[in-house]
CSV table of C-alpha atoms in Angstrom, one decimal:
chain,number,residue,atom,x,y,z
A,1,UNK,CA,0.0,0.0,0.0
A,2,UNK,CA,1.4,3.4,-1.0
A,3,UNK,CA,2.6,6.1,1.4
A,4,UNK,CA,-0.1,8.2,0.1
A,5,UNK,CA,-2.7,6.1,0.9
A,6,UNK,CA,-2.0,5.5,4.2
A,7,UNK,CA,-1.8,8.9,4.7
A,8,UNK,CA,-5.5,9.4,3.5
A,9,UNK,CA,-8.1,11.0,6.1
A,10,UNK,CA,-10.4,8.1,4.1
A,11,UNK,CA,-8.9,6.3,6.9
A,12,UNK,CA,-10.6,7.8,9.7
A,13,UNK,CA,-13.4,6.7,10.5
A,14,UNK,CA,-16.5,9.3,9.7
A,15,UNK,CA,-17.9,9.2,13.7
A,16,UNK,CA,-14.3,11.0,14.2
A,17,UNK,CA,-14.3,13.6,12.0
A,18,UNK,CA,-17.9,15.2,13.5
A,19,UNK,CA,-16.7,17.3,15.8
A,20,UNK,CA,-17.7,19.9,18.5
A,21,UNK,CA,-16.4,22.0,21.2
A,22,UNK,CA,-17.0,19.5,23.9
A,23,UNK,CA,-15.9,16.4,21.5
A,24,UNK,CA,-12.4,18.3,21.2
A,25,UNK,CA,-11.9,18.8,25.2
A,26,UNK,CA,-12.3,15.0,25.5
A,27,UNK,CA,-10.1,14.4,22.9
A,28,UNK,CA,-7.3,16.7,24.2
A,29,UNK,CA,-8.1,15.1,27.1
A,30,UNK,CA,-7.9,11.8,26.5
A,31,UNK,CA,-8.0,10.2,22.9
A,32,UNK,CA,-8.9,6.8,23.9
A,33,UNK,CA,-12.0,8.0,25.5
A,34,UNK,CA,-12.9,9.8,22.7
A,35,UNK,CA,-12.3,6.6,20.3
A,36,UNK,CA,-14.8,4.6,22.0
A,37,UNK,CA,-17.5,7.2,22.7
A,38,UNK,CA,-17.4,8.3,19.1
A,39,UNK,CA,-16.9,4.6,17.8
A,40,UNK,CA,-18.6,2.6,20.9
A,41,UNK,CA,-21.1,4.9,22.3
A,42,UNK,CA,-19.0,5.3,25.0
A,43,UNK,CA,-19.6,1.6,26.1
A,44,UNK,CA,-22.0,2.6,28.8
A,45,UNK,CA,-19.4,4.7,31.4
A,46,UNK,CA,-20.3,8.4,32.2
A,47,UNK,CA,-18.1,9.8,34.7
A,48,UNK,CA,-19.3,10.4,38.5
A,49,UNK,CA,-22.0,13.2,38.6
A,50,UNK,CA,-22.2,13.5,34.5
A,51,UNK,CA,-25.6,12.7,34.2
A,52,UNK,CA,-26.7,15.1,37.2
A,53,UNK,CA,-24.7,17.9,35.6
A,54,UNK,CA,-26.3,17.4,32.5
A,55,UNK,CA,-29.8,17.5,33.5
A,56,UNK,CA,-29.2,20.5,35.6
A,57,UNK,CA,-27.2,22.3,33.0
A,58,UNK,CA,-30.0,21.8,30.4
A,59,UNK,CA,-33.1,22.9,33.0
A,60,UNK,CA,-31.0,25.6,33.4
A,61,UNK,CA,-30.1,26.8,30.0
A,62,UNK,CA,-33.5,26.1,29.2
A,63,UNK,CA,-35.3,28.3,31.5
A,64,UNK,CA,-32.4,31.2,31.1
A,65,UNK,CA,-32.9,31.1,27.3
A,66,UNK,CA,-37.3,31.4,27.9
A,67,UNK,CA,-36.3,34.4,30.3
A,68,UNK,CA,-34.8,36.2,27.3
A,69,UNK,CA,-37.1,35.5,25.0
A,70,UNK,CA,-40.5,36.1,26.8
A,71,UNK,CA,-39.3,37.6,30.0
A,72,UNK,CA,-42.1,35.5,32.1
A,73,UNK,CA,-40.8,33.5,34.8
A,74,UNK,CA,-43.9,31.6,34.7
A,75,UNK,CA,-42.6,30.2,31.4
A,76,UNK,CA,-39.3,30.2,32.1
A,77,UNK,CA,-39.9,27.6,35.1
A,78,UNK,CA,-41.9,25.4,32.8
A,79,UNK,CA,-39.5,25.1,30.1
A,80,UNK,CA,-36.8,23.8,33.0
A,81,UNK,CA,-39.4,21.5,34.0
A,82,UNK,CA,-39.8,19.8,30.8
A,83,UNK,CA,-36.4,20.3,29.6
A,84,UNK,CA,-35.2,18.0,33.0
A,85,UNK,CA,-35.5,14.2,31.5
A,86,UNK,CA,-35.1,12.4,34.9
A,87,UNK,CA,-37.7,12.1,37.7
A,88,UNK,CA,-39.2,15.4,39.0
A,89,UNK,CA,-38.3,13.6,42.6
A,90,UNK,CA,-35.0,11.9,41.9
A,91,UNK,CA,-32.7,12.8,44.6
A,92,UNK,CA,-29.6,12.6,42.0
A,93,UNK,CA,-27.7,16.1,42.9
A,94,UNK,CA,-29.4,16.7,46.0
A,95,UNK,CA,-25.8,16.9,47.9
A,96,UNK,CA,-24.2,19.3,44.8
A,97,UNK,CA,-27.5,21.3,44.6
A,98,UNK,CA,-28.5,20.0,41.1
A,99,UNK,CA,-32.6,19.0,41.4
A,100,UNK,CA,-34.7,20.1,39.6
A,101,UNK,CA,-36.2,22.3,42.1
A,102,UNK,CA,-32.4,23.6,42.0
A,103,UNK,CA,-32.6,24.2,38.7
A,104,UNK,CA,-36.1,26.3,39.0
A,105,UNK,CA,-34.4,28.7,41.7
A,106,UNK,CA,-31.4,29.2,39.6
A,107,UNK,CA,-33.9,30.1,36.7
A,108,UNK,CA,-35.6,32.3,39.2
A,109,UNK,CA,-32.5,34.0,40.3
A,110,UNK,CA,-31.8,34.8,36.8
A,111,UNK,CA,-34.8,37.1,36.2
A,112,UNK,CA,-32.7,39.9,38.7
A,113,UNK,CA,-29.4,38.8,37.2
A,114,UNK,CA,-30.5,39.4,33.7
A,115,UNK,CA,-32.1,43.2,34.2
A,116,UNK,CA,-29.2,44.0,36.2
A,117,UNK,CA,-26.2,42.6,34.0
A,118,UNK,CA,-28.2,42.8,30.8
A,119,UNK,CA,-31.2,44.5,30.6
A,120,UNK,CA,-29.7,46.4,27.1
A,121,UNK,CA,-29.9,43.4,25.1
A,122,UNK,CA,-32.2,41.4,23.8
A,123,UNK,CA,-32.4,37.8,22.1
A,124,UNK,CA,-31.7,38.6,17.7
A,125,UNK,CA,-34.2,37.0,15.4
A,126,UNK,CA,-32.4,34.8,12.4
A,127,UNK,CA,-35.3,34.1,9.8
A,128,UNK,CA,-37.7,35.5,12.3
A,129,UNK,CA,-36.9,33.1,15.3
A,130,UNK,CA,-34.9,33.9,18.2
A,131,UNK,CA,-31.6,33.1,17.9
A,132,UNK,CA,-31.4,30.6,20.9
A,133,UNK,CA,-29.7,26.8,20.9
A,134,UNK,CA,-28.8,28.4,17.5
A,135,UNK,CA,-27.4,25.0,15.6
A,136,UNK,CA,-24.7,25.8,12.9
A,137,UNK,CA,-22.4,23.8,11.0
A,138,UNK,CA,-18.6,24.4,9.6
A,139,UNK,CA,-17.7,22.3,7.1
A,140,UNK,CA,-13.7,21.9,6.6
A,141,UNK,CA,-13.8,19.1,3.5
A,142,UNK,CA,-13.2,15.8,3.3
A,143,UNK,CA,-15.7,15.0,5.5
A,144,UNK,CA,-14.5,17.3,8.5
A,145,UNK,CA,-17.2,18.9,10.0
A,146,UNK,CA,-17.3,21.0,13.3
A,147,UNK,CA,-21.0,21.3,14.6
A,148,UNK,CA,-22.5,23.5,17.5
A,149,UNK,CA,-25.5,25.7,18.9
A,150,UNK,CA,-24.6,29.0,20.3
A,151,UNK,CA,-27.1,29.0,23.7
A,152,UNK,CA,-28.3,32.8,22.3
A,153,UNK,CA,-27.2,35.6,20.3
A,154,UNK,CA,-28.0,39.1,21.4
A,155,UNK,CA,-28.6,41.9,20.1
A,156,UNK,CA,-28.0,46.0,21.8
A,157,UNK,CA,-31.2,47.7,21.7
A,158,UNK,CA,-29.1,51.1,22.1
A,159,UNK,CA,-25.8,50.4,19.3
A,160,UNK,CA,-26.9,47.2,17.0
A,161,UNK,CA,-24.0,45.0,18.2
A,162,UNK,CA,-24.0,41.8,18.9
A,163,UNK,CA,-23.1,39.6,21.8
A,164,UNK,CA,-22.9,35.5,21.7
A,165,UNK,CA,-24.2,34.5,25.3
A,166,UNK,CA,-23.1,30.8,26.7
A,167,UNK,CA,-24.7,30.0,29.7
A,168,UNK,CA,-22.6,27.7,32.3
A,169,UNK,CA,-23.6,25.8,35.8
A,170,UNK,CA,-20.5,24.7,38.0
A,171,UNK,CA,-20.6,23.1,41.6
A,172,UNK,CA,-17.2,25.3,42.1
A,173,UNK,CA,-17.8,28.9,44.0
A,174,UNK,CA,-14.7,30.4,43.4
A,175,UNK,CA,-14.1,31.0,40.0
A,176,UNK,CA,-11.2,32.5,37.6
A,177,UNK,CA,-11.7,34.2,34.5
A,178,UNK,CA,-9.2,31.8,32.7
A,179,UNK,CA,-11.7,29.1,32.6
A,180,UNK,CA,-13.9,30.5,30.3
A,181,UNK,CA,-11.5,32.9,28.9
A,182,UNK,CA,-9.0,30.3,27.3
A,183,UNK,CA,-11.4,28.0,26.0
A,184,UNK,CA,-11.8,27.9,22.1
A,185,UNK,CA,-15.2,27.7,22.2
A,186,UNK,CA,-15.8,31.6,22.2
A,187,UNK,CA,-13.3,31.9,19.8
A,188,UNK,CA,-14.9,29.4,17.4
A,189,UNK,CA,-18.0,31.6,17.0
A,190,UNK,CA,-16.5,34.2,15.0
A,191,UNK,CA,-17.4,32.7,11.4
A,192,UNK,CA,-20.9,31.7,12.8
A,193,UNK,CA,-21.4,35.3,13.8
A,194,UNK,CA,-19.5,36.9,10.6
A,195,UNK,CA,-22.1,34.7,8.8
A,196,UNK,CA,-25.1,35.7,11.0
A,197,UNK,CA,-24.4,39.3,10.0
A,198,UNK,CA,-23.8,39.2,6.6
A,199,UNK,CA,-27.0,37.0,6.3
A,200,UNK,CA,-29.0,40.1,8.3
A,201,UNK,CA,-27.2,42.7,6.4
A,202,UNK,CA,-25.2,43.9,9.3
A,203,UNK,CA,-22.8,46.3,8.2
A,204,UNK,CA,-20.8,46.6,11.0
A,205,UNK,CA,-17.4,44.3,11.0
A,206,UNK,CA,-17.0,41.3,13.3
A,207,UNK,CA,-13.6,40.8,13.7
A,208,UNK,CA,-13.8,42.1,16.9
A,209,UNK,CA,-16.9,41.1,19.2
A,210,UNK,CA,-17.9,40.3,23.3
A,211,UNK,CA,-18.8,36.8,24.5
A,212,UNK,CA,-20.8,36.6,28.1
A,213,UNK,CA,-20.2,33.7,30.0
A,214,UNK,CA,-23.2,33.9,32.9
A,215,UNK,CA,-22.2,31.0,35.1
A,216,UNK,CA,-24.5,29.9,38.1
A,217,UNK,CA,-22.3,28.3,40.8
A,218,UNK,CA,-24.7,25.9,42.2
A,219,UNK,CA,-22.8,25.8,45.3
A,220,UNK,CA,-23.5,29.2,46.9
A,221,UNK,CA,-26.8,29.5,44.1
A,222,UNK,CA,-25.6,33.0,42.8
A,223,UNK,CA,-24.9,34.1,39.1
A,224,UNK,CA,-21.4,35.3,37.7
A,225,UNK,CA,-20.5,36.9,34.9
A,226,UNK,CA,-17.3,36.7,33.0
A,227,UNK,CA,-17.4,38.9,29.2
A,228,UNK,CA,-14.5,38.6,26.8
């Protein structure tokens, strides 16, 4: 077989070239475990506490994102309701503060957190929806393809720019900016949002714009901002 076969991405299996933000952090992390969740589903581990972070984290986001879009609490408590897939009275989380009622007071505290930290903006429409769990899709070739949903893109009511907001849960109560600042994923949204605006007709230039990280640390139940 020649050299320039075996050198072919044809090779790699197509489950490893879909990629996302958190796909990339396990790989980083470690490649094997990436290999068999991509190829094996995973093989039936999760990691201690994975599933209740993920069922808080999605109440969450889903109850944030209904705040910004209708501004009723009402609403906003529902769609964290339905949005948590385990039992209503599953104790999972109770001793990291991640029930489901949890998750309803941290979509409750948002309501203040939102009019004090953000009451300028308000959730952009893209083809006259609200542009929340915003799915988009970078396609590199050869079957590389880097897939996402930006939790909501905002809009100032007073100057017209535009701010990607990515909502974040943590157990943790101390918190530095480095976190959030050094990950990629921010980064990464600058062709979706140079591609939102040019699709809307937004004339001002994108190579320079904010990210909001609003991160609820579950521990303490209080909101944190962190904008890059």
């Amino acid at each position: 077989m020649s050299e320039e076969l075996l050198n072919s991405t044809s090779f790699i299996h197509p489950n490893l070239k879909k990629l996302s933000d958190s796909s990339i952090k396990l790989l980083h992390s470690c490649p094997r475990r990436f290999q068999l969740y991509r190829l094996f589903g995973g093989m039936g581990y999760t990691e201690d506490g994975e599933n209740e972070n993920l069922l808080f984290g999605s109440a969450v986001g889903a109850g944030t994102q209904e705040l910004f879009i209708s501004n009723d609490v009402d609403k906003a408590i529902v769609a964290a309701a339905i949005a948590w897939e385990g039992s209503l009275d599953d104790s999972l989380g109770a001793r990291s503060k991640k029930t489901i009622w949890h998750a309803i007071e941290a979509t409750q505290k948002f309501y203040e957190f939102r009019h004090q930290v953000l009451s300028d903006y308000e959730v952009l429409l893209v083809d006259g929806k609200p542009a929340a769990e915003l799915g988009y899709m970078i396609d590199f070739g050869d079957g590389f393809v880097h897939r996402g949903f930006l939790d909501l893109l905002l809009v100032s009511k007073r100057t017209g720019d535009l701010l990607v907001y990515e909502g974040k849960t943590t157990k943790f109560s101390n918190l530095h900016d480095a976190v959030y600042k050094n990950s990629g994923q921010g980064l990464g949204y600058d062709i979706v949002v140079e591609a939102i605006a040019k699709k809307l007709n937004i004339t001002r230039q994108y190579d320079n714009y904010d990210v909001l990280y609003s991160v609820y640390k579950s521990g303490s139940g209080e909101w944190q901002e962190f904008r890059f």
